[in-house]
Coordinates of C-alpha atoms in Angstrom, one line a residue:
M228 CA -81.3 5.0 -171.7
P229 CA -85.0 4.5 -170.7
I230 CA -86.9 2.3 -173.1
N231 CA -90.0 4.6 -173.1
A232 CA -88.7 8.1 -173.6
D233 CA -91.5 9.5 -171.4
H234 CA -91.0 7.1 -168.5
P235 CA -88.0 6.2 -166.3
Q236 CA -86.7 2.7 -166.9
S237 CA -87.8 0.2 -164.2
L238 CA -85.2 -1.7 -162.2
T239 CA -85.6 -4.4 -159.7
P240 CA -83.9 -3.7 -156.4
Q241 CA -81.2 -6.2 -157.3
E242 CA -80.6 -4.5 -160.7
A243 CA -80.4 -1.1 -159.0
L244 CA -77.8 -2.3 -156.5
E245 CA -75.8 -3.9 -159.3
M246 CA -75.9 -0.7 -161.3
L247 CA -74.7 1.3 -158.2
E248 CA -71.9 -1.2 -157.6
T249 CA -70.6 -1.3 -161.2
H250 CA -71.1 2.4 -162.2
P251 CA -69.8 4.7 -159.4
Q252 CA -71.2 7.8 -161.2
V253 CA -74.8 6.6 -160.6
V254 CA -76.8 8.6 -157.9
L255 CA -79.4 6.8 -155.9
V256 CA -82.1 9.3 -154.6
D257 CA -84.7 8.3 -152.0
I258 CA -87.7 10.5 -152.8
R259 CA -89.9 9.5 -149.8
S260 CA -90.9 11.9 -147.0
S261 CA -88.2 12.9 -144.4
M262 CA -90.0 10.8 -141.8
E263 CA -90.0 7.7 -144.0
F264 CA -86.3 8.2 -145.0
L265 CA -85.2 8.6 -141.3
F266 CA -87.4 6.3 -139.4
V267 CA -88.5 3.5 -141.8
G268 CA -84.9 3.3 -143.2
H269 CA -83.3 3.8 -146.6
P270 CA -80.8 2.2 -148.9
K271 CA -77.2 2.7 -147.8
G272 CA -75.7 5.5 -149.7
A273 CA -78.9 7.0 -150.9
V274 CA -79.3 10.8 -151.1
H275 CA -82.6 12.2 -149.8
V276 CA -84.7 14.6 -152.0
A277 CA -88.4 14.4 -151.1
W278 CA -90.9 14.3 -153.9
I279 CA -93.8 14.9 -151.5
D280 CA -93.1 15.8 -147.9
E281 CA -94.6 16.9 -144.6
P282 CA -96.2 19.2 -143.4
D283 CA -98.2 20.0 -146.6
W284 CA -97.9 16.7 -148.5
V285 CA -97.7 18.4 -151.9
V286 CA -95.3 17.8 -154.7
N287 CA -92.0 19.6 -154.0
P288 CA -91.9 22.5 -156.4
H289 CA -88.1 22.5 -156.3
F290 CA -87.7 18.7 -156.9
V291 CA -86.2 18.9 -160.4
T292 CA -83.9 21.8 -159.4
E293 CA -82.7 19.8 -156.3
I294 CA -82.0 16.8 -158.5
R295 CA -80.1 18.9 -161.0
Q296 CA -78.0 20.3 -158.2
L297 CA -76.9 16.7 -157.3
L298 CA -76.0 16.1 -160.9
L299 CA -73.1 18.2 -162.2
G300 CA -73.8 21.0 -159.8
G301 CA -77.1 21.9 -161.5
A302 CA -75.6 22.1 -165.0
A303 CA -77.9 21.1 -167.9
C304 CA -77.6 17.5 -168.9
E305 CA -78.2 17.5 -172.7
T306 CA -77.2 13.9 -173.4
S307 CA -77.2 10.8 -171.4
D308 CA -73.3 10.8 -171.6
S309 CA -73.0 14.3 -170.0
C310 CA -75.2 13.6 -167.0
A311 CA -74.9 11.0 -164.3
P312 CA -77.6 8.4 -164.3
V313 CA -80.1 8.8 -161.4
I314 CA -82.1 6.0 -159.8
L315 CA -85.2 7.0 -157.8
I316 CA -86.6 4.9 -155.0
C317 CA -89.8 5.4 -153.0
R318 CA -91.9 3.1 -150.8
S319 CA -93.4 0.9 -153.5
G320 CA -92.4 2.3 -156.9
K321 CA -95.4 4.6 -157.6
R322 CA -94.0 8.0 -156.5
S323 CA -90.7 7.3 -158.1
L324 CA -92.4 6.6 -161.4
D325 CA -94.1 10.0 -161.3
A326 CA -91.0 11.8 -160.1
G327 CA -89.0 10.1 -162.9
K328 CA -91.5 11.3 -165.5
A329 CA -91.0 14.9 -164.2
L330 CA -87.2 14.6 -164.5
I331 CA -87.5 13.3 -168.1
R332 CA -90.0 16.1 -169.0
D333 CA -87.3 18.5 -167.8
G334 CA -84.7 17.0 -170.1
L335 CA -82.8 14.5 -168.0
K336 CA -82.0 11.4 -170.1
S337 CA -80.7 8.6 -167.8
V338 CA -83.6 8.2 -165.3
Y339 CA -84.4 4.9 -163.6
H340 CA -86.7 3.9 -160.8
V341 CA -86.8 0.9 -158.4
D342 CA -90.1 -0.8 -159.4
E343 CA -90.6 -2.5 -156.0
G344 CA -89.5 0.5 -154.0
F345 CA -87.9 0.2 -150.5
E346 CA -90.8 -1.6 -148.8
G347 CA -92.8 -3.2 -151.7
D348 CA -96.5 -3.6 -152.0
L349 CA -99.0 -4.4 -149.2
D350 CA -99.6 -8.1 -148.5
E351 CA -103.0 -9.6 -147.6
H352 CA -102.5 -8.4 -144.0
H353 CA -101.7 -4.9 -145.1
H354 CA -98.0 -5.3 -144.2
R355 CA -95.1 -4.1 -146.3
S356 CA -91.7 -5.7 -146.7
S357 CA -93.1 -9.1 -147.1
L358 CA -93.7 -9.3 -150.8
G359 CA -90.9 -7.2 -152.3
G360 CA -88.8 -4.2 -152.0
W361 CA -85.2 -3.3 -151.3
R362 CA -85.4 -4.3 -147.6
F363 CA -87.3 -7.5 -148.4
H364 CA -84.5 -8.7 -150.6
G365 CA -81.9 -8.1 -147.9
L366 CA -80.0 -5.3 -149.7
P367 CA -77.9 -2.9 -147.6
W368 CA -80.0 -0.4 -145.7
E369 CA -79.9 1.7 -142.6
Q370 CA -82.1 3.8 -140.3
C371 CA -81.6 6.4 -137.6

């Protein structure tokens, strides 16, 4: 259950992987754009539902509905026990925080986000994957 009822609970990449390995009902959703998901790579086993995507780069108006369709076939999740936990991941943890807030506002209870994201923050050379993130920590990932 999230600590702050208005925000998804933050997980490190390692905590997210541990949760996925110990609780098979957990769903990992990569919310980055289609291009990021395919070409930059994504965590193994992640489902893709874009929060903001090309070509318009606006928030997906169907995001919450698409997430609900992943969880119990779109049925309402009234308690944390009746809905599978969802972990959101983006590039650096910023979009997943906003997307998680939207899910919580819509009534989902067990919402988490990977605070370092897939690639982590920029370093002093404006490179990602050198300070943190799923990939930086050597966790399982793939790309096309």
